[in-house]
Short mmCIF file of C-alpha atoms in Angstrom, two decimals:
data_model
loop_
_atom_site.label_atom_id
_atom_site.label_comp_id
_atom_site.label_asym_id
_atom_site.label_seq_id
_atom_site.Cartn_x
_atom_site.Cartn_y
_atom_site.Cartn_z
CA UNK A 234 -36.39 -151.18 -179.87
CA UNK A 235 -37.74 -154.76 -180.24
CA UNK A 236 -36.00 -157.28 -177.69
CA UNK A 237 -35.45 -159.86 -180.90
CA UNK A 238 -32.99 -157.76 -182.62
CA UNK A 239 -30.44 -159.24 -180.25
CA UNK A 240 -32.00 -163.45 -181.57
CA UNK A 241 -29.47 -163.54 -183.95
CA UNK A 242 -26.49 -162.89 -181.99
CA UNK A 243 -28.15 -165.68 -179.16
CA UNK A 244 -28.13 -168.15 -182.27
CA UNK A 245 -24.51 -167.52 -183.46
CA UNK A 246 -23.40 -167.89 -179.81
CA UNK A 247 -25.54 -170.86 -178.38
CA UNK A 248 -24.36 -172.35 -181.99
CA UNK A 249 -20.73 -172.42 -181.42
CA UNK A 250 -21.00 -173.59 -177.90
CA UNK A 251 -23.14 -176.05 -179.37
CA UNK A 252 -19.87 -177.00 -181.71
CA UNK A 253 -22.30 -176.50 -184.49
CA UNK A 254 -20.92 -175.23 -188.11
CA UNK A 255 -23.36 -172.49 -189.63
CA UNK A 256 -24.25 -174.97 -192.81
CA UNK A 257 -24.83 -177.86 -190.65
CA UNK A 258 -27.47 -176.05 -188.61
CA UNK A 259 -28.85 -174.50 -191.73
CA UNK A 260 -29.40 -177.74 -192.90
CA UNK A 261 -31.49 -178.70 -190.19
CA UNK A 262 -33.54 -176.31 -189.68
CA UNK A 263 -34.30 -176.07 -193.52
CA UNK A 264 -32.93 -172.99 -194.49
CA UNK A 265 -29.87 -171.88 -196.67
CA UNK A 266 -26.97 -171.11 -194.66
CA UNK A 267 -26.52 -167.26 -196.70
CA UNK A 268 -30.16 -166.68 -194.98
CA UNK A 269 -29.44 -168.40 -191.37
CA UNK A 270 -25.79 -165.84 -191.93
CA UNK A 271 -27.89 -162.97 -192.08
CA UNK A 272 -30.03 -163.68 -189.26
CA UNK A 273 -26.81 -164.31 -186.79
CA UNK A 274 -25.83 -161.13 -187.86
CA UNK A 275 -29.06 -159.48 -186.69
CA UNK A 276 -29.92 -158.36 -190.40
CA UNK A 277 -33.03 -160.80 -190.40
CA UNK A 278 -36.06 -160.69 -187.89
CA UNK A 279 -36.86 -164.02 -187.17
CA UNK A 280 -39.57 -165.35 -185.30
CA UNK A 281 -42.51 -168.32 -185.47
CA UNK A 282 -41.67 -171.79 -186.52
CA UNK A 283 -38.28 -170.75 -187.51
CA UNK A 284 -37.35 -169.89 -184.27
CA UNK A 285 -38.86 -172.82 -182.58
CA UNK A 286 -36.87 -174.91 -185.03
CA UNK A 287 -33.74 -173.04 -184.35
CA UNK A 288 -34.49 -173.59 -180.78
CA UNK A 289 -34.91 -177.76 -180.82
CA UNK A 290 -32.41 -177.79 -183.06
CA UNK A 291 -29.79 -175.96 -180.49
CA UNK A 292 -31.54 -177.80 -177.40
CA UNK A 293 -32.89 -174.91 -175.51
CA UNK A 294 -36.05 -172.49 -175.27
CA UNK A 295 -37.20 -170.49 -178.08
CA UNK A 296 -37.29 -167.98 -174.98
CA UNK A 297 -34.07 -167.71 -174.55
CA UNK A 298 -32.97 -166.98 -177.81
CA UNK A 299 -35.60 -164.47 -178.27
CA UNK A 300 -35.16 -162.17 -175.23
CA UNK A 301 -33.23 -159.36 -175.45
CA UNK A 302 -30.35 -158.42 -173.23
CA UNK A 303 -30.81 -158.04 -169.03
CA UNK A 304 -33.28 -155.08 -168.59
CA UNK A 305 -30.94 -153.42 -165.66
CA UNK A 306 -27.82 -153.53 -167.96
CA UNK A 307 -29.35 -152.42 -170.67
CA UNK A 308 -30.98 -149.58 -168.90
CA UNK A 309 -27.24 -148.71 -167.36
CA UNK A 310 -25.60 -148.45 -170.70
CA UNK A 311 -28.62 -146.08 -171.80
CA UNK A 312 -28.06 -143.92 -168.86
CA UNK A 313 -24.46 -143.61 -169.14
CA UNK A 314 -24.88 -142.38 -173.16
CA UNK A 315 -27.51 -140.08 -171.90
CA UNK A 316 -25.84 -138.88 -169.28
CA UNK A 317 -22.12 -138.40 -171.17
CA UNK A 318 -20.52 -134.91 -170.43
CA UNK A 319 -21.09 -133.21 -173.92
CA UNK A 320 -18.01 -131.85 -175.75
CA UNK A 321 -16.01 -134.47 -174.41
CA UNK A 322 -15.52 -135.79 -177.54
CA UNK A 323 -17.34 -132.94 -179.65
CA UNK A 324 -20.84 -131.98 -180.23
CA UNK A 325 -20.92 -134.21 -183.45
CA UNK A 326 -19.60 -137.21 -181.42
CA UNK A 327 -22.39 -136.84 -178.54
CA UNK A 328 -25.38 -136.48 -181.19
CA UNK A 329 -23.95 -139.69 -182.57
CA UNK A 330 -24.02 -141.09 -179.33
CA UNK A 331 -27.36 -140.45 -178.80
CA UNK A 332 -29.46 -141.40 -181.70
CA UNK A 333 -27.50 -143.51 -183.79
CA UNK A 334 -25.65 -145.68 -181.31
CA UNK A 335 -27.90 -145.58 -178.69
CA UNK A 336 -30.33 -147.59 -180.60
CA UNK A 337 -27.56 -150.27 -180.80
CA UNK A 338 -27.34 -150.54 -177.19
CA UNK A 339 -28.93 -153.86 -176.70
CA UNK A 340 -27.13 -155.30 -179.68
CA UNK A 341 -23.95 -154.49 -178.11
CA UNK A 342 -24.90 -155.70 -174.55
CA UNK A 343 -25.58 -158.60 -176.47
CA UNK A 344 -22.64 -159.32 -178.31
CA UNK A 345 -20.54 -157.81 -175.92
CA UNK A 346 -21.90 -158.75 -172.63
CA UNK A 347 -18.33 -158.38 -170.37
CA UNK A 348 -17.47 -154.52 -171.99
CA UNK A 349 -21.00 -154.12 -171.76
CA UNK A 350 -20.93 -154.75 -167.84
CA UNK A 351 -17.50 -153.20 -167.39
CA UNK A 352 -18.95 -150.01 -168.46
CA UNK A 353 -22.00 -150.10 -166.72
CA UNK A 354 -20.09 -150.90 -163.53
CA UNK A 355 -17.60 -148.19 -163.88
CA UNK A 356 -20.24 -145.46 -165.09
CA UNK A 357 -21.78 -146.28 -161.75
CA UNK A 358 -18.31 -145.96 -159.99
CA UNK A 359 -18.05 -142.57 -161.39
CA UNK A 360 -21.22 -141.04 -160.32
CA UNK A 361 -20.64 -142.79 -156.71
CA UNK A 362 -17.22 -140.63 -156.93
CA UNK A 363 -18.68 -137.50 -157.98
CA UNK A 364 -21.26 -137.84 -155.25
CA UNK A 365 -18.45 -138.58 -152.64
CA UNK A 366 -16.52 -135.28 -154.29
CA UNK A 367 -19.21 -133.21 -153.62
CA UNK A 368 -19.95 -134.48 -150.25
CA UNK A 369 -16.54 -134.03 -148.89
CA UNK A 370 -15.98 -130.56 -150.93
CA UNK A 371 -18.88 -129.43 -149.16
CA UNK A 372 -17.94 -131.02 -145.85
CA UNK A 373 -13.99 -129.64 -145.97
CA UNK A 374 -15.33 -126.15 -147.31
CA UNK A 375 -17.72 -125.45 -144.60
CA UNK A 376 -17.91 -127.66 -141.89
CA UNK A 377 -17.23 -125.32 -138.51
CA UNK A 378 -16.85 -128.13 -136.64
CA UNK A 379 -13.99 -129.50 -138.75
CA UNK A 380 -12.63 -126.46 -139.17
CA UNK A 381 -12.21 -126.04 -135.28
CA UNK A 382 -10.67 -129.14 -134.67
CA UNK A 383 -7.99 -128.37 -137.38
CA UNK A 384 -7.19 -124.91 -135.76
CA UNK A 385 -7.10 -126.03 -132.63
CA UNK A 386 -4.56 -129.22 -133.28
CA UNK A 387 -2.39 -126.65 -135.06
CA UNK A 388 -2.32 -124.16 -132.41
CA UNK A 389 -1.02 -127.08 -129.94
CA UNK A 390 1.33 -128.26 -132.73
CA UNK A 391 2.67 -124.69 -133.03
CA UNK A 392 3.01 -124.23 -129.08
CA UNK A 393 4.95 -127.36 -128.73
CA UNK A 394 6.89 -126.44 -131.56
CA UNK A 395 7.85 -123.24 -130.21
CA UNK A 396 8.65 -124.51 -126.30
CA UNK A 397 10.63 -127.35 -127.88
CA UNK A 398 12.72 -124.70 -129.80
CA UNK A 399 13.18 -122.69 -126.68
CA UNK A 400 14.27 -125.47 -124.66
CA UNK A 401 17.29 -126.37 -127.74
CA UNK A 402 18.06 -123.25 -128.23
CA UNK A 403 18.64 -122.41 -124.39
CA UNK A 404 20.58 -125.13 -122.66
CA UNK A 405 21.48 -122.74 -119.47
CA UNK A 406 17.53 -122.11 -118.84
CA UNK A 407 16.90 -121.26 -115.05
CA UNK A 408 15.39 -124.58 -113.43
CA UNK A 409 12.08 -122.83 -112.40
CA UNK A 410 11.51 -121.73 -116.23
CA UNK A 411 12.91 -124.94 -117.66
CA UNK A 412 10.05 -126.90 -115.11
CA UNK A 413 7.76 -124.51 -116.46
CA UNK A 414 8.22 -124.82 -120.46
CA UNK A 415 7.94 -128.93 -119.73
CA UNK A 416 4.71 -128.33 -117.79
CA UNK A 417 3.85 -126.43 -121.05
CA UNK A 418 4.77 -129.13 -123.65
CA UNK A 419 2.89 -131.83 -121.55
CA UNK A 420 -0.30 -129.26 -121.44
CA UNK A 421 -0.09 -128.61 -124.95
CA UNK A 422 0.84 -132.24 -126.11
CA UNK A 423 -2.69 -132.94 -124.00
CA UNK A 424 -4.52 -130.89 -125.20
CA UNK A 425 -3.29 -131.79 -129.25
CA UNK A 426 -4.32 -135.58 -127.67
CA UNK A 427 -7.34 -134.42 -126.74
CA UNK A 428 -7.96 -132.79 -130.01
CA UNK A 429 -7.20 -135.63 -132.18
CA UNK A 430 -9.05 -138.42 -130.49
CA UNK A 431 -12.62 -135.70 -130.82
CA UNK A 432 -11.74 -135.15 -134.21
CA UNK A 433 -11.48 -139.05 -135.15
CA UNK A 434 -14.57 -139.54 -132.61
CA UNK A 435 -16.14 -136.67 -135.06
CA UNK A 436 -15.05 -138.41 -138.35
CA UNK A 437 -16.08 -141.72 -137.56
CA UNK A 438 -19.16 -140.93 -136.29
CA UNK A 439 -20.19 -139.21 -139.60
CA UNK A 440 -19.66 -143.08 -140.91
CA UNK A 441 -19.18 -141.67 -145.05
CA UNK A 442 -18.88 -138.78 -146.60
CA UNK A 443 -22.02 -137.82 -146.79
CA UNK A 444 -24.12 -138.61 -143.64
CA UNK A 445 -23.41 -138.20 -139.65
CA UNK A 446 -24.40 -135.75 -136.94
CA UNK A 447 -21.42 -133.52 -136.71
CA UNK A 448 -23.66 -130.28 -135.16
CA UNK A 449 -26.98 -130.02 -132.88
CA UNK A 450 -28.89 -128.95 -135.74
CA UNK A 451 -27.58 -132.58 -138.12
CA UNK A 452 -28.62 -134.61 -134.71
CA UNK A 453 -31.66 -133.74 -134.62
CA UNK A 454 -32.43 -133.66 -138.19
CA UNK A 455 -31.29 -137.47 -137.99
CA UNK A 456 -33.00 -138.42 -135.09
CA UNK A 457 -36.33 -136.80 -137.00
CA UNK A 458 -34.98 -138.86 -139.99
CA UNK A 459 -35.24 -141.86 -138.11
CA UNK A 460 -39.16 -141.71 -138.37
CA UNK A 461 -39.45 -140.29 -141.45
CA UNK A 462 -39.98 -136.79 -139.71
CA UNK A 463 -43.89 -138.52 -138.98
CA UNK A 464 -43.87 -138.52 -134.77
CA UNK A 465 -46.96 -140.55 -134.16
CA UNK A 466 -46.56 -140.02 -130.64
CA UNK A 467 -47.37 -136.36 -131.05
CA UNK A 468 -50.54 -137.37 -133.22
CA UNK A 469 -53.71 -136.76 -131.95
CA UNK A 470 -54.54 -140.24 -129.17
CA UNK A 471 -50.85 -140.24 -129.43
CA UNK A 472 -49.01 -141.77 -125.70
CA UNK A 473 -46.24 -138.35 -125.73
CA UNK A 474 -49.18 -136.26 -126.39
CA UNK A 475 -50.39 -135.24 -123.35
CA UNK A 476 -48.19 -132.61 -120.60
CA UNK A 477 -44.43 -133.37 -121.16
CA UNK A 478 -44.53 -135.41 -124.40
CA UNK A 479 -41.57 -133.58 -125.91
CA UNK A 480 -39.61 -133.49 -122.69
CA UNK A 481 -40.27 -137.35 -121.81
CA UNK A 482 -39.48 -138.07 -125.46
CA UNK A 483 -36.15 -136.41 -125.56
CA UNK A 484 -35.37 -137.80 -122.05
CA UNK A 485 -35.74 -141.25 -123.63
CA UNK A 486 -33.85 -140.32 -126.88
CA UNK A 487 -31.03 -139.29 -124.48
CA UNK A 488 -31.19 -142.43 -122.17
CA UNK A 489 -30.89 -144.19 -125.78
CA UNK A 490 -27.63 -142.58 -126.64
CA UNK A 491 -29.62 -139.87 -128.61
CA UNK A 492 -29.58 -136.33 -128.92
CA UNK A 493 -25.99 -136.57 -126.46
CA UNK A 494 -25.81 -132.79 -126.74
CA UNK A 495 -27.91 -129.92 -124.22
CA UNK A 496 -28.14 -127.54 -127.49
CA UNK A 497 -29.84 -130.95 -129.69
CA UNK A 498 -32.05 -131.47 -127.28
CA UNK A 499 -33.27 -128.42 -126.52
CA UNK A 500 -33.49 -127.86 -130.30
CA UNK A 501 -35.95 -131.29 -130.44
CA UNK A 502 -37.94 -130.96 -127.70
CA UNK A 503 -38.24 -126.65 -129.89
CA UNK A 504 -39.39 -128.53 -132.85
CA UNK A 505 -41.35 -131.32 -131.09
CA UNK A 506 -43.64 -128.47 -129.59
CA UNK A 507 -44.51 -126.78 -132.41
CA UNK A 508 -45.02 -130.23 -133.82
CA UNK A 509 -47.51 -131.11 -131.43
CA UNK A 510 -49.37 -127.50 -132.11
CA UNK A 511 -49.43 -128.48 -135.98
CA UNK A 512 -50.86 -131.71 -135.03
CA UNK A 513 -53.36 -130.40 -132.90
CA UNK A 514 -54.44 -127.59 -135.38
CA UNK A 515 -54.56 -130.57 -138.02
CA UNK A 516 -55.60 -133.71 -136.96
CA UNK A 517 -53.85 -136.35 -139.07
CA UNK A 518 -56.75 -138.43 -141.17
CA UNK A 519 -59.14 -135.37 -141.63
CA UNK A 520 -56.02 -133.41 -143.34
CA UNK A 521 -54.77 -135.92 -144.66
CA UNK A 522 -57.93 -136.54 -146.58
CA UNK A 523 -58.39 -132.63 -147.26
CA UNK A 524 -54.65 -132.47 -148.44
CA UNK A 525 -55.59 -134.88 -151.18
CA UNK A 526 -58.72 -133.73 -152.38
CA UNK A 527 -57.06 -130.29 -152.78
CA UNK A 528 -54.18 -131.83 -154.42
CA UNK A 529 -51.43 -131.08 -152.18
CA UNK A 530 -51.71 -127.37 -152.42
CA UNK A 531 -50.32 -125.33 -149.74
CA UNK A 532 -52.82 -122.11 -150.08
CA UNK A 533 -56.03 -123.92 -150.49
CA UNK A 534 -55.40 -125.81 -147.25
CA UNK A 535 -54.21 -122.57 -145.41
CA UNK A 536 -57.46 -121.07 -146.45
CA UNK A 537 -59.53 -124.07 -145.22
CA UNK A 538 -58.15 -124.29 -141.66
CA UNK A 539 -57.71 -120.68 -141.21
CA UNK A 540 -53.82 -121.26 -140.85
CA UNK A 541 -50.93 -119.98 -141.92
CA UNK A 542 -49.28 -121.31 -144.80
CA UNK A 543 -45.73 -122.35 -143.38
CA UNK A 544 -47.85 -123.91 -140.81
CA UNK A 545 -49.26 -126.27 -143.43
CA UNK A 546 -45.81 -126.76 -145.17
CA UNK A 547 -44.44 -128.06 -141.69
CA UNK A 548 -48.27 -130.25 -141.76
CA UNK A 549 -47.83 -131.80 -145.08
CA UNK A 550 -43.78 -132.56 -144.31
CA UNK A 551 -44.53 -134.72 -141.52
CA UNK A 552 -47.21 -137.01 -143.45
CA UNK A 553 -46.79 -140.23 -143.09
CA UNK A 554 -44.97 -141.62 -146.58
CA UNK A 555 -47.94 -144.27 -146.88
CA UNK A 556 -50.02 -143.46 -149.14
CA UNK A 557 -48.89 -140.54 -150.83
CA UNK A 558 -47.89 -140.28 -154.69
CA UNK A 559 -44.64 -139.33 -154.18
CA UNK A 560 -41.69 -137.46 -151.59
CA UNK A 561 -42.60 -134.68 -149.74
CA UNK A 562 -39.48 -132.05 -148.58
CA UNK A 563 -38.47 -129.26 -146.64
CA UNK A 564 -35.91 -126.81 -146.11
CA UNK A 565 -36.14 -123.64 -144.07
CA UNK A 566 -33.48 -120.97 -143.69
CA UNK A 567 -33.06 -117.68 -141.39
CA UNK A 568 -32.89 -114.05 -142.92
CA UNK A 569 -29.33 -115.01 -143.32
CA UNK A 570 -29.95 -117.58 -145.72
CA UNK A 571 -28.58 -120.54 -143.29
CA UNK A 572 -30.66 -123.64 -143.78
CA UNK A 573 -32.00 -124.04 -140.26
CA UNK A 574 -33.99 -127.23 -141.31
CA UNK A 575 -33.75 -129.83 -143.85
CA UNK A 576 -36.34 -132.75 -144.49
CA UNK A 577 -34.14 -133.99 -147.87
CA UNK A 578 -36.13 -135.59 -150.79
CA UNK A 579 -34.39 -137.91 -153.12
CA UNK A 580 -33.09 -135.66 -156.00
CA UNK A 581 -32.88 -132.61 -154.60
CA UNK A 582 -29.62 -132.64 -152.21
CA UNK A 583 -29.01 -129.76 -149.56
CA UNK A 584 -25.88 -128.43 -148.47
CA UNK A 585 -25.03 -129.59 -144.83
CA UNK A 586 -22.82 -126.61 -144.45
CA UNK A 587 -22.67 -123.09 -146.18
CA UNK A 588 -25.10 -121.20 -148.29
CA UNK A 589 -27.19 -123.30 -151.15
CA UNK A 590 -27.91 -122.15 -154.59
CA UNK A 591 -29.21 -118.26 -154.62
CA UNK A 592 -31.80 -119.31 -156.97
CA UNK A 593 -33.80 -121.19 -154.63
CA UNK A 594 -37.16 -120.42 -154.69
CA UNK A 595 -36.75 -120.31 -150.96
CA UNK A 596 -34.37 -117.07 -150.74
CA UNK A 597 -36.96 -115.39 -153.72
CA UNK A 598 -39.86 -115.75 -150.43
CA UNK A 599 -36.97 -114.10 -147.94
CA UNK A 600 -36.86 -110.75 -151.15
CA UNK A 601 -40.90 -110.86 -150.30
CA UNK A 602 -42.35 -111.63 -146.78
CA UNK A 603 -45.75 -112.68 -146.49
CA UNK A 604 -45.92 -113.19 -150.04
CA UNK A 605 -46.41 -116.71 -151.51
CA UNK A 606 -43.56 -118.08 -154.09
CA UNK A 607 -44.56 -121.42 -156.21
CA UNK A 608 -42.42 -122.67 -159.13
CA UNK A 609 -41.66 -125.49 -160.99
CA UNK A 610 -37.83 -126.19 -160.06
CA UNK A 611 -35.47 -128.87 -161.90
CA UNK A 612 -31.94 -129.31 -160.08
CA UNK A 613 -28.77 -129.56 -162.03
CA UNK A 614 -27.22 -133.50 -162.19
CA UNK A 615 -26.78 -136.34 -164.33
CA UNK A 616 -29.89 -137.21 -163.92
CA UNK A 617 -31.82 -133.82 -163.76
CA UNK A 618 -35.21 -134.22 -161.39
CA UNK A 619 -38.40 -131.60 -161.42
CA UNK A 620 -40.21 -130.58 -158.57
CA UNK A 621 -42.90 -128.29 -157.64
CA UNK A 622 -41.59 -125.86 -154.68
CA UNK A 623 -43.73 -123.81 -152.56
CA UNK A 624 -42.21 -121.04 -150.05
CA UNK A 625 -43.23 -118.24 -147.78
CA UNK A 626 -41.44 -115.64 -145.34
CA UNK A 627 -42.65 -114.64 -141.98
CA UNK A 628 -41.22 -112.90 -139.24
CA UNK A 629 -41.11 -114.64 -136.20
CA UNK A 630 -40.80 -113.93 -132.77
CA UNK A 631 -42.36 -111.04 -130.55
CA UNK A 632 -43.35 -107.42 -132.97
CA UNK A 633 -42.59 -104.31 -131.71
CA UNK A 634 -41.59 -100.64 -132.15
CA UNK A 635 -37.40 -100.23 -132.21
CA UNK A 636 -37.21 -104.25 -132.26
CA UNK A 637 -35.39 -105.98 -134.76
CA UNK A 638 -37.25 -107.74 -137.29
CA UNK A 639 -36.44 -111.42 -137.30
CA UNK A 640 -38.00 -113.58 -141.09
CA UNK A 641 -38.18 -117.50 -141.20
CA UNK A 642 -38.67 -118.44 -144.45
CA UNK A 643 -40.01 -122.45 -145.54
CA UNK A 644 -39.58 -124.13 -148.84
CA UNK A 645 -41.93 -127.23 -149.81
CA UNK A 646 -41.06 -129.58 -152.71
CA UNK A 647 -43.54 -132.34 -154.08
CA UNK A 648 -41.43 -134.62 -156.48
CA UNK A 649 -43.05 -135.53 -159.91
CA UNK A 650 -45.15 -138.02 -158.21
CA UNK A 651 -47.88 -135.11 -157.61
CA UNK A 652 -47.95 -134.42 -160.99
CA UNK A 653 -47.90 -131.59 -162.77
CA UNK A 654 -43.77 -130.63 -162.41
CA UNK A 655 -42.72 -132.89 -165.72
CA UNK A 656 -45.50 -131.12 -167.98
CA UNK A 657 -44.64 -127.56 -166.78
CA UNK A 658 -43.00 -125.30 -169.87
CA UNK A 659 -41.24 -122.56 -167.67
CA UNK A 660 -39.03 -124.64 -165.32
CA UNK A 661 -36.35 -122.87 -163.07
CA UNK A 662 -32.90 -123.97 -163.11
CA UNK A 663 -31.32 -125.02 -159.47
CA UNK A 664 -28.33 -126.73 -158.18
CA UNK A 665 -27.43 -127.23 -154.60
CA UNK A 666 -24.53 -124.64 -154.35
CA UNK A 667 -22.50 -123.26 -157.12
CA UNK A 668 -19.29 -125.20 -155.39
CA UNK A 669 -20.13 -128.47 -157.07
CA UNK A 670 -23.15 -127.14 -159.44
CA UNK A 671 -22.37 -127.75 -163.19
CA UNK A 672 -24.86 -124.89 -164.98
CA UNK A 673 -21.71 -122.75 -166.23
CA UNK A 674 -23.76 -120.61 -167.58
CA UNK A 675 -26.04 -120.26 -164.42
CA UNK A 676 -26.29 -115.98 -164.07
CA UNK A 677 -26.07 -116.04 -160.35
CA UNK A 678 -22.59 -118.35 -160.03
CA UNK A 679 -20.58 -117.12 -157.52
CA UNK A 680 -17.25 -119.45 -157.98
CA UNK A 681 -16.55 -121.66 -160.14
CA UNK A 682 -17.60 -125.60 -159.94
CA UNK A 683 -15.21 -128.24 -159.37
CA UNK A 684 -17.17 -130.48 -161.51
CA UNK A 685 -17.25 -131.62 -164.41
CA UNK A 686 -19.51 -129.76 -166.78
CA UNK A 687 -22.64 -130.35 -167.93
CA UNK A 688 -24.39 -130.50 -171.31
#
C-alpha cells in the first residue's frame, strides 16, 4: 500500500494545529474546499505542486505530510492481525481482518496513532507472556532439580510438623526423649534452612524464566554459548590446542567461577575433546570453504573427508557465525529421547527439561540407525519459521557380542538463510513439546496444550 494514502489525514491534522479552517486553506492553496475535504479524508491521492502548496501553506515539509505512518508500528499492527488466534471472533471476522482491514492499517496508525501504539505495545506484552508461560510450564513440569528441592523442603516441613505434634501432645515425655525430639526439630529446621537458601540460590541464578544453568548439562551448554559454541582455542594454531588444552581450559573456566560443578566439567573438558578431534579432522578455512561450495550439505562433505556424518553436523555447528547466510543448530538426544545437547537457533526453541515434540526429525533417525533423515521442518508459533533439518543415529561406545547397544542420534537445522526451506512444498509440522504446542490437530499429541490455539 502506497505511504501517501495516510497525506490526507497529515493535512487535516497539521491544519487544525495550524488553527486553520478547511475553506481558508482551500483558498490558498487554490482549490475548492469540497476537493481539499476529500483529500483530508484520504479519498483523493494528492501529490506534485499541490502538495508542495499544501506544504508552504501549513509551514512544514512536503515530506512530512507525505510519509506514511512509522515503519516499526506499522509493521507491529500487521503482525498482530496476522498473527490473531482464529475463531476468536469467527472465521468470517478473521478473513475480514486480514484482507479488508489489514490494508487500512497505516490509515489507522495514522489517524489513530495512541490506539495504534497501545495495541502494538500490548500485542507485544502478550507474546512476551506466552513465552514466559511456556518457559516456566516447562521449567515447573520437568525440572529435577526443582522438583528435588520441593520434596526435600516438604519432607523437613513434615518432620518438624510431626516432632512438634509429639512434643504437644505429650507433656510428661521422658527428659532423654524430649532432648532428643528438640535435637530433631533443630536438625530438621536446618536442614529445611539449608534447603531454601539452595533453592533461592537455584532460582536466582536462572535470572528469568527462561535462561540459567540449573544442571551440569545447562552449564556447560552456557558456557559453550558464551562463544557461540566456536572454541578458537581448539582451532588448528590454536594456544589450548596442544597436550591439556581441554583440561587447562576448564581449569581456567573454574578459577573464573565457571563450570562450579565436578560432573560440568568433566562433561566440557568430554565435549572439548571430541571438539579438538573435529577440528583436527577439519581444519577450519579449508572446510569452511568446502562447506560453502557444497552448500551446507551434510552428506556431500561426509563423503569428501571420508567422515562420518554426525561428525560433520558437530563441524558445521561450531562455525564461526561470520560469514555464513544464516543460524546454524543442534540438538542431540540418547536412545531415550533425552536431549543430551542443544546449540538453540532463533525460532526453533528446545525443551530444557522433558521429552520434545515426537515428530522431530531427530527421533525419525533414532527408528533408523545409520540411515540419513533430511526434511524441511516449520515449528508451530505466532510467527511460524522453516528450516532444513538433517539427522543421523549411531551407536556409540565399544561393539561387542552380549553388550548392550548404546545410539546417539544428531539433528542439524540451517534456518531459511541457506535457502531452499521457504520454497519447499512438503514441509513437516513441529512444535517444541505438545505441553505448550498449539497444532490441535497434530496426530502424535500426547496431552493437551495449555495454549492458546492456533489457526
Amino acid at each position: 500500500m502506497a505511504k501517501n494514502v495516510l497525506t490526507g489525514s497529515r493535512i487535516r491534522a497539521r491544519r487544525a494545529d495550524y488553527g486553520l479552517k478547511q475553506s481558508e486553506l482551500a483558498e490558498r492553496v487554490g482549490i475548492s474546499p469540497s476537493y481539499l475535504n476529500l483529500i483530508e479524508h484520504n479519498r483523493r491521492r494528492i501529490g506534485g505542486k499541490l502538495l508542495v502548496a499544501l506544504a508552504r501553506a501549513l509551514e512544514t515539509e512536503p515530506v512530512a505530510l507525505s510519509e506514511g505512518a512509522e515503519t516499526a508500528l506499522v509493521d507491529a499492527l500487521r503482525e498482530a492481525a496476522v498473527e490473531a488466534p482464529a475463531g476468536r471472533a469467527g472465521p468470517e471476522r478473521a478473513s475480514a481482518l486480514s484482507a479488508e482491514e489489514l490494508d487500512r492499517v497505516e490509515e489507522f496508525a495514522g489517524r489513530f496513532p495512541g490506539w495504534a501504539a497501545l495495541l502494538a505495545e500490548t500485542h507485544a506484552r502478550v507474546r512476551e507472556a506466552e513465552r514466559s508461560v511456556e518457559a516456566l510450564s516447562d521449567r515447573l513440569s520437568h525440572d529435577p532439580h526443582l522438583s528435588a528441592s520441593l520434596h526435600e523442603m516438604l519432607s523437613s516441613v513434615t518432620a518438624i510438623r510431626s516432632t512438634a505434634a509429639i512434643l504437644a501432645d505429650t507433656p510428661d515425655l521422658d527428659r532423654d526423649w524430649l532432648n532428643r525430639f528438640h535435637r530433631n526439630i533443630n536438625d530438621d529446621s536446618a536442614r529445611l534452612a539449608e534447603s531454601a537458601e539452595g533453592l533461592v540460590r537455584y532460582l536466582d541464578d536462572g535470572g528469568s524464566a527462561d535462561a540459567g544453568a540449573g544442571t551440569p548439562q545447562e552449564e556447560v551448554e552456557a558456557w559453550f554459548g558464551r562463544s557461540g559454541f566456536h572454541v578458537e582455542a581448539l582451532e588448528a594454531g590454536g594456544a589450548a590446542g596442544g597436550e591439556g588444552g581441554p583440561e587447562k581450559m576448564v581449569a581456567e573456566a573454574r578459577s573464573a567461577g565457571q563450570l562450579r560443578g565436578a560432573a560440568a566439567r568433566e562433561m566440557a573438558t568430554a565435549r572439548l575433546e571430541r571438539y579438538r578431534a573435529d577440528a583436527e579432522a577439519m581444519p577450519l578455512a579449508a572446510f569452511a570453504e568446502a562447506a560453502h561450495e557444497a552448500g551446507y550439505d551434510p552428506g556431500t562433505l561426509a563423503g569428501r573427508y571420508g567422515l562420518p556424518v554426525e561428525a560433520v553436523l558437530r563441524r558445521l555447528a561450531s562455525l564461526p557465525r561470520e560469514g555464513l547466510p544464516g543460524e546454524i543448530g543442534l540438538v542431540s538426544c540418547d536412545g531415550s529421547g533425552t536431549l543430551t545437547f542443544r546449540k538453540p537457533v532463533q525460532g526453533f526453541p528446545m525443551p530444557r527439561f522433558g521429552a520434545a515434540c515426537a515428530l522431530w526429525p531427530l527421533y525419525a533417525a533414532l527408528t533408523r540407525p545409520a540411515m540419513p533423515v533430511r526434511a524441511v521442518v516449520e515449528m508451530a508459533g505466532r510467527s511460524p519459521r522453516r528450516f532444513t533439518a538433517f539427522a543421523i543415529c549411531r551407536p556409540v561406545g565399544a561393539l561387542g557380542f552380549g553388550a548392550p547397544q548404546v545410539f546417539e542420534a544428531h539433528m542439524l537445522l540451517l534456518d531459511e538463510g541457506f535457502g531452499g526451506a521457504r520454497e519447499a512444498r512438503d514441509v513437516l509440522e513441529l512444535g517444541t513439546s505438545c505441553r505448550i504446542c498449539p497444532r490441535e490437530a497434530c496426530p502424535a499429541r500426547r496431552e493437551p496444550s495449555i495454549i492458546g490455539r492456533q489457526g
